[in-house]
Short mmCIF file of C-alpha atoms and ligand atoms in Angstrom, two decimals:
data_model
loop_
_atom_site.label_atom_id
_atom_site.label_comp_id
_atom_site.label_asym_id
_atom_site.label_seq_id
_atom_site.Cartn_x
_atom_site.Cartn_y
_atom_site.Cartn_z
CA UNK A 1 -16.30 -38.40 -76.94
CA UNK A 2 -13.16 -36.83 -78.28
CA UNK A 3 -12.72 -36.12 -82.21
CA UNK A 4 -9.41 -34.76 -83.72
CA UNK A 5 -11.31 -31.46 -84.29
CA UNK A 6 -12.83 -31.35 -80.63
CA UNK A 7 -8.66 -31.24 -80.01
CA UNK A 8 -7.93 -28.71 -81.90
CA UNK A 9 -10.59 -26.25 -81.03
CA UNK A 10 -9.63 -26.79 -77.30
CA UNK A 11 -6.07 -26.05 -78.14
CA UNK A 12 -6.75 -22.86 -80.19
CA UNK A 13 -9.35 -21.39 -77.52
CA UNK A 14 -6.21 -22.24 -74.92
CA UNK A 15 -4.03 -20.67 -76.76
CA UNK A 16 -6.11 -17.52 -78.04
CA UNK A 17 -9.25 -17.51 -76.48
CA UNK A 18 -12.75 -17.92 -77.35
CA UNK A 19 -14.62 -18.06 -80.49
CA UNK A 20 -17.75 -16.36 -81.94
CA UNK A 21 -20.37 -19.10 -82.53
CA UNK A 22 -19.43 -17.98 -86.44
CA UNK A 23 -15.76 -19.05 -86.04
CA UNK A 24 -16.87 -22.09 -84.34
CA UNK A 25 -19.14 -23.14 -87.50
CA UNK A 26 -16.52 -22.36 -90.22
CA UNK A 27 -14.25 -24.71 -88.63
CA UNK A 28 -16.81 -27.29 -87.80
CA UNK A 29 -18.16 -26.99 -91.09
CA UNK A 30 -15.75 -26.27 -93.74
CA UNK A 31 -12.06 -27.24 -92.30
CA UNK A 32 -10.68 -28.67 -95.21
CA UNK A 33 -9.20 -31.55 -92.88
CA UNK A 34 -11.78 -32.39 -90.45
CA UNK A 35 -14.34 -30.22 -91.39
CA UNK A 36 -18.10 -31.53 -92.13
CA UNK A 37 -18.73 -30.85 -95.08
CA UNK A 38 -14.91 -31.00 -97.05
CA UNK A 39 -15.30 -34.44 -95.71
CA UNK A 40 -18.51 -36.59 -96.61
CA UNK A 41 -21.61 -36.52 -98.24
CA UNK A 42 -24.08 -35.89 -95.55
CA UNK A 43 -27.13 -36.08 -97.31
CA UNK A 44 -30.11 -38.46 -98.12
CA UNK A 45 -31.95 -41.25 -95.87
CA UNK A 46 -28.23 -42.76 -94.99
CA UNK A 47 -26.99 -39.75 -93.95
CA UNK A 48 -27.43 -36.67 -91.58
CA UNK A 49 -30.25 -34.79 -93.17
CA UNK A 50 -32.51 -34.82 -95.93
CA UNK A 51 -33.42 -32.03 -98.46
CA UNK A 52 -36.69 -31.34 -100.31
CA UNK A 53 -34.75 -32.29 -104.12
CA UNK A 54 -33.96 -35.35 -101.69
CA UNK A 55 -37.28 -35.99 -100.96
CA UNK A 56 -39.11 -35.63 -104.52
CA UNK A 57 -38.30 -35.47 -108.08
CA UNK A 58 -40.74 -32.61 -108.40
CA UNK A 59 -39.72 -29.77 -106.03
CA UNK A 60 -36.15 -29.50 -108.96
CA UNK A 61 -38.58 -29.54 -111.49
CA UNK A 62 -41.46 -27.30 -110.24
CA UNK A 63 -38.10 -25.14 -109.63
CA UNK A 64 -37.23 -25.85 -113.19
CA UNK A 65 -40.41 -23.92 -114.49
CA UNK A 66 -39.87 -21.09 -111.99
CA UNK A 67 -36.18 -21.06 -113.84
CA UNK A 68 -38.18 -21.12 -117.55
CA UNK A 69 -40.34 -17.93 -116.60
CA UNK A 70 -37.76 -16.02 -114.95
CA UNK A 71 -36.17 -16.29 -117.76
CA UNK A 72 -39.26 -15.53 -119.98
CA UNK A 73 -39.76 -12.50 -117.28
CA UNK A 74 -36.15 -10.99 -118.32
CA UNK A 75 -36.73 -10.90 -121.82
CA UNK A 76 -35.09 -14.36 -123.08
CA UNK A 77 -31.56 -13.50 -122.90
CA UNK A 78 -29.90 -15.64 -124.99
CA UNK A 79 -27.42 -16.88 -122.37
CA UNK A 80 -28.40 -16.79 -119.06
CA UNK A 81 -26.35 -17.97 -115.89
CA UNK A 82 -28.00 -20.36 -113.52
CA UNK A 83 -26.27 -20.27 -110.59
CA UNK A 84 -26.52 -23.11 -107.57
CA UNK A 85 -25.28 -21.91 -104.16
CA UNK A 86 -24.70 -25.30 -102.27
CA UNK A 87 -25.83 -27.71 -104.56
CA UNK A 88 -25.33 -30.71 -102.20
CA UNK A 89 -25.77 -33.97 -104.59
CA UNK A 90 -26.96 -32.21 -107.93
CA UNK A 91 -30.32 -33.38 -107.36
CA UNK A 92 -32.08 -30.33 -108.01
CA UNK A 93 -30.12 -28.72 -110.90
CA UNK A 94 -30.43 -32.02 -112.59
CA UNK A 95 -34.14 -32.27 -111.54
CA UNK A 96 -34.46 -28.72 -113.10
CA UNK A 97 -32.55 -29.21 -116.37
CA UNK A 98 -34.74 -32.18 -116.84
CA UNK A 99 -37.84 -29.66 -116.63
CA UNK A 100 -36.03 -26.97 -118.96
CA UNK A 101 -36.24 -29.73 -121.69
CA UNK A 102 -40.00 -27.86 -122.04
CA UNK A 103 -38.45 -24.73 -123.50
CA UNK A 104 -35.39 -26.05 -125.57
CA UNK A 105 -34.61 -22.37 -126.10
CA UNK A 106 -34.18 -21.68 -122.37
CA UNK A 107 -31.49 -24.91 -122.23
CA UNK A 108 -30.06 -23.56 -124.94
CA UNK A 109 -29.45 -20.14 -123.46
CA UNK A 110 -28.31 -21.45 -120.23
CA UNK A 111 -25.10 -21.85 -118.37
CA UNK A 112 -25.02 -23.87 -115.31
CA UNK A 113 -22.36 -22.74 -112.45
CA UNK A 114 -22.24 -24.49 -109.32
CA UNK A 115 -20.52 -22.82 -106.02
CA UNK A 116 -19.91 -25.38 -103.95
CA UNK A 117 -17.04 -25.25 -100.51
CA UNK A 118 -16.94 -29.08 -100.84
CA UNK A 119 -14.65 -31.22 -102.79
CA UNK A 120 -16.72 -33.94 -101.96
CA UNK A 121 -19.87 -33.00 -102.81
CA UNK A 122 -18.20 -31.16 -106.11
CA UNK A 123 -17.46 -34.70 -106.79
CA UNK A 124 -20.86 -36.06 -106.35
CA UNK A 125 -22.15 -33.49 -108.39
CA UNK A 126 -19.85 -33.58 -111.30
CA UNK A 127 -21.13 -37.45 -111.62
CA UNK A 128 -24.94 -36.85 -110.73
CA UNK A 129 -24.69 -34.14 -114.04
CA UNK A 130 -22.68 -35.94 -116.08
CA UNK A 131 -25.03 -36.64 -118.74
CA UNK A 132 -26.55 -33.48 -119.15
CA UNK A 133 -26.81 -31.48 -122.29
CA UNK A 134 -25.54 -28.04 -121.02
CA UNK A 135 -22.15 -26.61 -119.61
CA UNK A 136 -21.49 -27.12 -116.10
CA UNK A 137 -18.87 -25.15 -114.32
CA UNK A 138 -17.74 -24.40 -110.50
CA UNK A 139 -16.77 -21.20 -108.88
CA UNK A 140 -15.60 -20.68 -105.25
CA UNK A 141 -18.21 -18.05 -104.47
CA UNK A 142 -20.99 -15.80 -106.00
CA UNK A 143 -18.46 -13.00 -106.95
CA UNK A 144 -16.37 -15.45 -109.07
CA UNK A 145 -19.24 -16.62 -111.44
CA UNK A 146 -19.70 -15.46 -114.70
CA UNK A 147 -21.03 -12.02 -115.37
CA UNK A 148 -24.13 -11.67 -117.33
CA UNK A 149 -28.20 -11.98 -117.03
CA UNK A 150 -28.49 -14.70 -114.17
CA UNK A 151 -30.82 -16.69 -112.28
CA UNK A 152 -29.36 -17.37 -108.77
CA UNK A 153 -30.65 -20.12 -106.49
CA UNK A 154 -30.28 -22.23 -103.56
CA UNK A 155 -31.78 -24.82 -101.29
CA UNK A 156 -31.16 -24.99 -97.58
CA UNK A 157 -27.74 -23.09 -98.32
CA UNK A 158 -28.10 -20.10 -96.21
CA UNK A 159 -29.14 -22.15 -93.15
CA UNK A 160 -25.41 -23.24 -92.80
CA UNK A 161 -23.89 -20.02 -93.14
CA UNK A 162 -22.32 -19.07 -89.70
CA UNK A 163 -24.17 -17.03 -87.20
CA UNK A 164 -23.05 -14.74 -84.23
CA UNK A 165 -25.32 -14.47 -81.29
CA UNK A 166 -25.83 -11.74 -79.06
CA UNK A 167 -27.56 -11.53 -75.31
CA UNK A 168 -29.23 -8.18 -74.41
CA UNK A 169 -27.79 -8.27 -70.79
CA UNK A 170 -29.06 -4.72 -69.54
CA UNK A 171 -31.82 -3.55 -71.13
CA UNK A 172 -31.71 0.04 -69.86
CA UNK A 173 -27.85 0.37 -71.60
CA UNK A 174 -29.98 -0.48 -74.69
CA UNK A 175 -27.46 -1.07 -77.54
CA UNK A 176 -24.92 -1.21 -75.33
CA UNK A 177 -27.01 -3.46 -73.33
CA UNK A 178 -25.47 -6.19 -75.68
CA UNK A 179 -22.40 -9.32 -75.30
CA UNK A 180 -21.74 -11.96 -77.35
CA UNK A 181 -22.14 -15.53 -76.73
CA UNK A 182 -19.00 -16.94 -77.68
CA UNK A 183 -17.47 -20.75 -77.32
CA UNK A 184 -15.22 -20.99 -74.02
CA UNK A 185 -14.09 -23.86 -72.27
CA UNK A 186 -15.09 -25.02 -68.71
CA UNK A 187 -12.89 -27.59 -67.34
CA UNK A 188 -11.15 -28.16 -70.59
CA UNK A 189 -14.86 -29.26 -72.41
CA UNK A 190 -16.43 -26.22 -74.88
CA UNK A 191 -18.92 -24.81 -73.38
CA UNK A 192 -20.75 -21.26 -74.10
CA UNK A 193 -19.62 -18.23 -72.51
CA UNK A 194 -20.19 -14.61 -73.05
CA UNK A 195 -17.89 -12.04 -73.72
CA UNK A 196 -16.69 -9.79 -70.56
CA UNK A 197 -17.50 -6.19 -72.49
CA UNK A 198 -20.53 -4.99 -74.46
CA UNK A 199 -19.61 -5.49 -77.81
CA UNK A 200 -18.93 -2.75 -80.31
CA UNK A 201 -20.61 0.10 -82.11
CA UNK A 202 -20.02 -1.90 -85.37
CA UNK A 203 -21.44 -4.64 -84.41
CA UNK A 204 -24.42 -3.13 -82.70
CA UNK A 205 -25.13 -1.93 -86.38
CA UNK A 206 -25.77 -5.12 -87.58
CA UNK A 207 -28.33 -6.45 -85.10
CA UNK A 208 -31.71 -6.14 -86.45
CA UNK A 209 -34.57 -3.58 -86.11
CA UNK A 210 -35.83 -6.33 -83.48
CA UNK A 211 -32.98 -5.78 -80.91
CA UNK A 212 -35.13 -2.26 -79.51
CA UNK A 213 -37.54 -4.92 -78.25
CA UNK A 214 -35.26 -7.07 -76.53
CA UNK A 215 -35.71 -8.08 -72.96
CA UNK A 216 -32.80 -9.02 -70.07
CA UNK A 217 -31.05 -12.26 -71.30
CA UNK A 218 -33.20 -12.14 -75.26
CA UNK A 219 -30.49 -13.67 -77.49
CA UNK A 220 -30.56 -12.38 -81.27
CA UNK A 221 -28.84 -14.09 -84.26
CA UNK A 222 -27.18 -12.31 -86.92
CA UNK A 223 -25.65 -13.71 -90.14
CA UNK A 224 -23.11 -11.80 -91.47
CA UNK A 225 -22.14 -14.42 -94.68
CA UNK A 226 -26.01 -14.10 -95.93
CA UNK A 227 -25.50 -9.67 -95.37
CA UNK A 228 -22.59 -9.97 -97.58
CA UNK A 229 -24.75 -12.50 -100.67
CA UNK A 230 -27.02 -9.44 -100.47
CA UNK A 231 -24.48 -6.88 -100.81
CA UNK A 232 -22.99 -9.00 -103.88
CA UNK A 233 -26.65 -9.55 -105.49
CA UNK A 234 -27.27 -6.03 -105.21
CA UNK A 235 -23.72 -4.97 -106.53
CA UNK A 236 -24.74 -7.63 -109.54
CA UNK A 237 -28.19 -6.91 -110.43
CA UNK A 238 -27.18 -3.24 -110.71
CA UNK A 239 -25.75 -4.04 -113.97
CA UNK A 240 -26.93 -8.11 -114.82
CA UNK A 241 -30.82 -8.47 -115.17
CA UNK A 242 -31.75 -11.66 -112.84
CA UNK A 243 -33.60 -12.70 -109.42
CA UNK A 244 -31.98 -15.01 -106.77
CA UNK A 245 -34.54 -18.04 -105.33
CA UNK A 246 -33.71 -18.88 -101.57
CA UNK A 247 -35.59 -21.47 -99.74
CA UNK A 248 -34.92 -22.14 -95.89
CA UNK A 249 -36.37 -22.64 -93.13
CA UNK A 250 -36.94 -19.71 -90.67
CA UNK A 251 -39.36 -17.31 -89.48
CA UNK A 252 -40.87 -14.87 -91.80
CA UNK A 253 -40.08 -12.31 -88.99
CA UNK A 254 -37.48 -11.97 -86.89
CA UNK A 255 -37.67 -13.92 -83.33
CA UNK A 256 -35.66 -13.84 -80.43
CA UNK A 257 -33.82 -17.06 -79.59
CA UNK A 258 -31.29 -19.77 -80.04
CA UNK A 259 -31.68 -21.97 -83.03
CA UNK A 260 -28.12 -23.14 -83.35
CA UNK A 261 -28.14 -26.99 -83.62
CA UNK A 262 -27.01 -30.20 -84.84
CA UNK A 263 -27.83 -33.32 -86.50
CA UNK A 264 -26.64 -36.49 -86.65
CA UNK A 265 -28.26 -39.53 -88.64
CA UNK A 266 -31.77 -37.18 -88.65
CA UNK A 267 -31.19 -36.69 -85.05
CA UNK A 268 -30.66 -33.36 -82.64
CA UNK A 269 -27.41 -33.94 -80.70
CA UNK A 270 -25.27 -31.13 -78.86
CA UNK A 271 -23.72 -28.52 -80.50
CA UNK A 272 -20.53 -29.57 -78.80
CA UNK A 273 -21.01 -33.72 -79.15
CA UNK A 274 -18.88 -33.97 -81.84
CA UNK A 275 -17.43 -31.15 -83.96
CA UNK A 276 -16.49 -31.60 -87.52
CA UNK A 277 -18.90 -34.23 -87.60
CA UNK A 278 -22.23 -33.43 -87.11
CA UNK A 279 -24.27 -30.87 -89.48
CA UNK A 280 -24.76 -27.23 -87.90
CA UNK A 281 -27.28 -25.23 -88.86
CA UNK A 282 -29.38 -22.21 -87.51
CA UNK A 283 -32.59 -20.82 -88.58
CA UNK A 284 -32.74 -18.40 -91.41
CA UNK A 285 -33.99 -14.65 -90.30
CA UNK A 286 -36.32 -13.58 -93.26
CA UNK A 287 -37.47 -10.46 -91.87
CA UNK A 288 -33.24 -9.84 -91.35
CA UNK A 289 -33.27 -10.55 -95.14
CA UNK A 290 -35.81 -8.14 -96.11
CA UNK A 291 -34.21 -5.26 -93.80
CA UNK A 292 -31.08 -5.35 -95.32
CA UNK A 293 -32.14 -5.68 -99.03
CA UNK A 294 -34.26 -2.30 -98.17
CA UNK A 295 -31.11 -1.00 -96.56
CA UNK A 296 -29.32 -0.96 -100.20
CA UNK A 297 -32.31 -0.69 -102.17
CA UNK A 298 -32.34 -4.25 -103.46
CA UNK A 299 -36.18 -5.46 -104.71
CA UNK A 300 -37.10 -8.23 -102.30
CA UNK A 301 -40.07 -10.20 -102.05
CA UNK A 302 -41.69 -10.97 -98.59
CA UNK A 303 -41.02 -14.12 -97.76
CA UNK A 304 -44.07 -16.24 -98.74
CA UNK A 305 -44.45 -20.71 -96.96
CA UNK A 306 -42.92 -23.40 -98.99
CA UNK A 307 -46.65 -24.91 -99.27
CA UNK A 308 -48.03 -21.62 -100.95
CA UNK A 309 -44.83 -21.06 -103.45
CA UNK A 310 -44.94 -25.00 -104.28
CA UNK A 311 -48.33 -25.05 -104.96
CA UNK A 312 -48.41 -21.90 -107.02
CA UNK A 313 -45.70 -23.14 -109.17
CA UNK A 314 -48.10 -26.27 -110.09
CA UNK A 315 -46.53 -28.92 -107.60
CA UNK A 316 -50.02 -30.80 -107.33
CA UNK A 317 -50.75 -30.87 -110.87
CA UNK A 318 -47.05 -32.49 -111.35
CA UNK A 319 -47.74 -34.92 -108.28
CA UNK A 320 -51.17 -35.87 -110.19
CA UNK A 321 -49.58 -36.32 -113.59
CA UNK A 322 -46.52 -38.50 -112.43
CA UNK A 323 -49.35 -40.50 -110.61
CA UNK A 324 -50.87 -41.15 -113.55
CA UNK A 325 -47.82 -41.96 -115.16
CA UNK A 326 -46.49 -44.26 -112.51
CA UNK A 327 -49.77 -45.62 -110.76
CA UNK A 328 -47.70 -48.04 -108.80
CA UNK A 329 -45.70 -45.65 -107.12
CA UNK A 330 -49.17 -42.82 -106.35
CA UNK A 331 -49.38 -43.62 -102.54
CA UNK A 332 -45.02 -42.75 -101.99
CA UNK A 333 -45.81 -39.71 -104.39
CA UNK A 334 -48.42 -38.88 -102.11
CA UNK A 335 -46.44 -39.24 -98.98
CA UNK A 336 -43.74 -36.93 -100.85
CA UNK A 337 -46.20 -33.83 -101.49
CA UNK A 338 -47.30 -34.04 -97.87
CA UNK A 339 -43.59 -33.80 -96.86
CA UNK A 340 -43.05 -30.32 -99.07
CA UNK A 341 -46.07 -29.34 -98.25
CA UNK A 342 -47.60 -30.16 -95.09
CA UNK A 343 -48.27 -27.81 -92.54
CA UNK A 344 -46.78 -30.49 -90.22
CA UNK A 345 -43.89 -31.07 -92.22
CA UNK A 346 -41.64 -28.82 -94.40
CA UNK A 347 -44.46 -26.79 -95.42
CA UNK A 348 -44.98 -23.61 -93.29
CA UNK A 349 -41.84 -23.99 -91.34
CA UNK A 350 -39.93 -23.61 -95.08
CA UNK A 351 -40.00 -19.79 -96.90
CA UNK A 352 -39.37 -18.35 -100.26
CA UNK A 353 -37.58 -15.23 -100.94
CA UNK A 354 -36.60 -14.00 -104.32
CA UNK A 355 -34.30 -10.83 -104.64
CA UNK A 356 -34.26 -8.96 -108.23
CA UNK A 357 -32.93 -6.32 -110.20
CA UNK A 358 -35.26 -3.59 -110.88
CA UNK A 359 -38.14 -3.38 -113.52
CA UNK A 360 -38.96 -7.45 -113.19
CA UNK A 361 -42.39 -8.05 -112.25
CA UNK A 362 -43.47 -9.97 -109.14
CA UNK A 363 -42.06 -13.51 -109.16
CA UNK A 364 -44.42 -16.71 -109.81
CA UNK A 365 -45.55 -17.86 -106.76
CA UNK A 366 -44.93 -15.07 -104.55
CA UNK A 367 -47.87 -12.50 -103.43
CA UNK A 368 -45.95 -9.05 -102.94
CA UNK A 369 -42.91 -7.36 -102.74
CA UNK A 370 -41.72 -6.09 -99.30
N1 SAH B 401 -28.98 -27.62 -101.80
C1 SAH B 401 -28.74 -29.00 -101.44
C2 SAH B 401 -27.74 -29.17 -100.31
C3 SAH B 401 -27.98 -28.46 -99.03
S1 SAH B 401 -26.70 -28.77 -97.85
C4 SAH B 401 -30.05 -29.68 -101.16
O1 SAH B 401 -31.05 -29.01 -101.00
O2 SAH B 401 -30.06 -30.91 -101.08
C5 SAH B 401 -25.69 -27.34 -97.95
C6 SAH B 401 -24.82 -27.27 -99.17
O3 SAH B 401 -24.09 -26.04 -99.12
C7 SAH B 401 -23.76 -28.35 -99.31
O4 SAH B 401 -23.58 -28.60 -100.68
C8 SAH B 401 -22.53 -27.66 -98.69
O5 SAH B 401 -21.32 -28.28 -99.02
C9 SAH B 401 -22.68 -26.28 -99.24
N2 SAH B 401 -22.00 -25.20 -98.53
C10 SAH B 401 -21.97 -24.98 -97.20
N3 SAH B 401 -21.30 -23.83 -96.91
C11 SAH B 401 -20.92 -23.31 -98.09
C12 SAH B 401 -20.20 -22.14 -98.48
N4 SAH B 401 -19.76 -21.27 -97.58
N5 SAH B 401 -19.98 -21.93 -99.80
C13 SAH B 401 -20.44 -22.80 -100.72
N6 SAH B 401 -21.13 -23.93 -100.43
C14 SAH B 401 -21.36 -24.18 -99.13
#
């Protein structure tokens, strides 16, 4: 199957060569012309994926309460930025603000900023919050939101920042044991390729603590967008009180492997099927997370299972009180609570993580810091 974009990226690697997996993704993803996301709204049961606030009205508003204490935990500033990274439809914030109606002094405090790459989804989003009683504003990135006490979050947002992957092809060279797997054609079709040299002394620097245990032909992924949101949190919370929520899914510790992949109407399909129009996504590295807060002294909790934050945040006792509220609808709201919480479903594969600035307690429903 050809695409416009499949075109494109075989003319480009023609002309100049492969790509990292990384510059593979941004195109695929954010081209403003054929790109994924610039271009649709991919989510819900119609489209390519579905997301927890997607699934159930509660997880926004069990993250709504999380919001409410944070902002109890920094001392009640009286405004306070929420922040969205990739807020897909507005389902969650709008879940959540829905929630903050419990503490009118919280909504009156806050400030809702959405960073979002998509026109299309900004769209969506502008009409899914229209009617809500608090100022909502865009920004292109983190580091162009307002300034101030904040409360960061996102949902299934780092998972589509692009990855580079690296095979450890001689073990004994150690660092310089590693290449990069980069996107090359074969007989004019993409196909994945390595690069001729052992890559750079840079670069080594950013593989995790994991790459000493590497065996021949181990492939690590590194993220180099989600190193530079930590950078920026730390850079902010030096001065801003605040914690940033992440939810993902991922191992809590760093694995070897290739999780690169794409779906298409809920379905796997080849990285290479049909770029620009399927979703790509890899697996989020916690235990990369955690090493590179420590690395510039940013607080960081371990990451704890979607199941165990949910439920610590009250997530049964909401699925038992809309129950009661809606009696017709208890069996689908119990279907829902097994989906965010199931070990077979979102629930263990899904983590937590919640960075800070100093002197804030532990989190609600996390168990320690790392
Ligand atoms: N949080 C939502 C949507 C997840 S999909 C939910 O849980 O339903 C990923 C979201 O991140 C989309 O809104 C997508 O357009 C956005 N996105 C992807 N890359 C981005 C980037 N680099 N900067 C800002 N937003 C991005």
């Amino acid at each position: 199957m050809t695409s416009p974009l499949k075109d494109r990226l075989i003319a480009k690697i023609k002309a100049e060569g492969p790509l990292t997996i990384a510059e593979y993704m941004t195109i695929c993803l954010l081209d403003p012309v054929h790109g994924y996301y610039p271009t649709r709204d991919p989510l819900g049961s119609d489209g390519d994926f579905i997301t927890a606030p997607e699934i159930s009205q509660m997880f926004g508003e069990v993250i709504g309460l999380w919001c409410i204490q944070t902002w109890q935990d920094m001392g009640r500033p009286a405004t306070v930025q929420l922040i969205e990274l990739g807020p897909g439809r507005g389902i969650m914030m709008s879940d959540i603000l829905r929630a903050a109606k419990l503490d009118k002094d919280f909504l009156e405090a806050v400030n809702v900023t959405l960073v979002e790459a998509s026109p299309a989804l900004e769209a969506v989003q502008g009409k899914t919050l229209g009617g809500t009683p608090c100022p909502i504003n865009w920004a292109h990135s983190l580091e162009k939101a307002p300034t101030g006490p904040a409360i960061i979050i996102g949902n299934e947002f780092l998972d589509c920042l692009p990855i580079r992957q690296f095979i450890q092809k001689d073990r004994f060279a150690g660092r310089a044991g590693w290449q990069e797997r980069m996107v090359a054609l074969e007989d004019d079709a993409l196909r994945f390729g390595i690069s001729p040299a052992a890559i750079s002394e840079s670069l080594q620097a950013i593989l995790p603590e994991a790459q000493e245990d590497a065996k021949n032909d181990e492939l690590l992924e590194v993220c180099p967008a989600s190193a530079q949101i930590i950078d920026q949190l730390k850079q902010r919370f030096e001065t801003d009180r605040g914690r940033a929520l992440f939810i993902d899914y991922g191992p809590a510790e760093t694995e070897f492997g290739d999780t690169l992949q794409a779906l298409k109407r809920h379905d796997k399909v080849g990285v290479f099927s049909d770029p620009g129009n399927t979703d790509l996504t890899a697996r989020v590295d916690f235990g990369a997370l955690i090493e590179l807060a420590k690395a510039v002294d940013l607080s960081v909790t371990n990451a704890v299972p979607q199941r165990e934050f949910l439920s610590k945040l009250g997530l049964e006792m909401r699925a038992i009180a809309l129950s009661r509220a809606k009696p017709e609808s208890k069996e689908k709201i119990a279907r829902q609570l097994h989906r965010l919480t199931g070990t077979d479903e979102m629930g263990e594969l899904f983590k937590a993580i919640c960075f800070q600035s100093d002197n804030l307690d532990l989190p609600l429903g996390f168990r320690d810091m790392a």
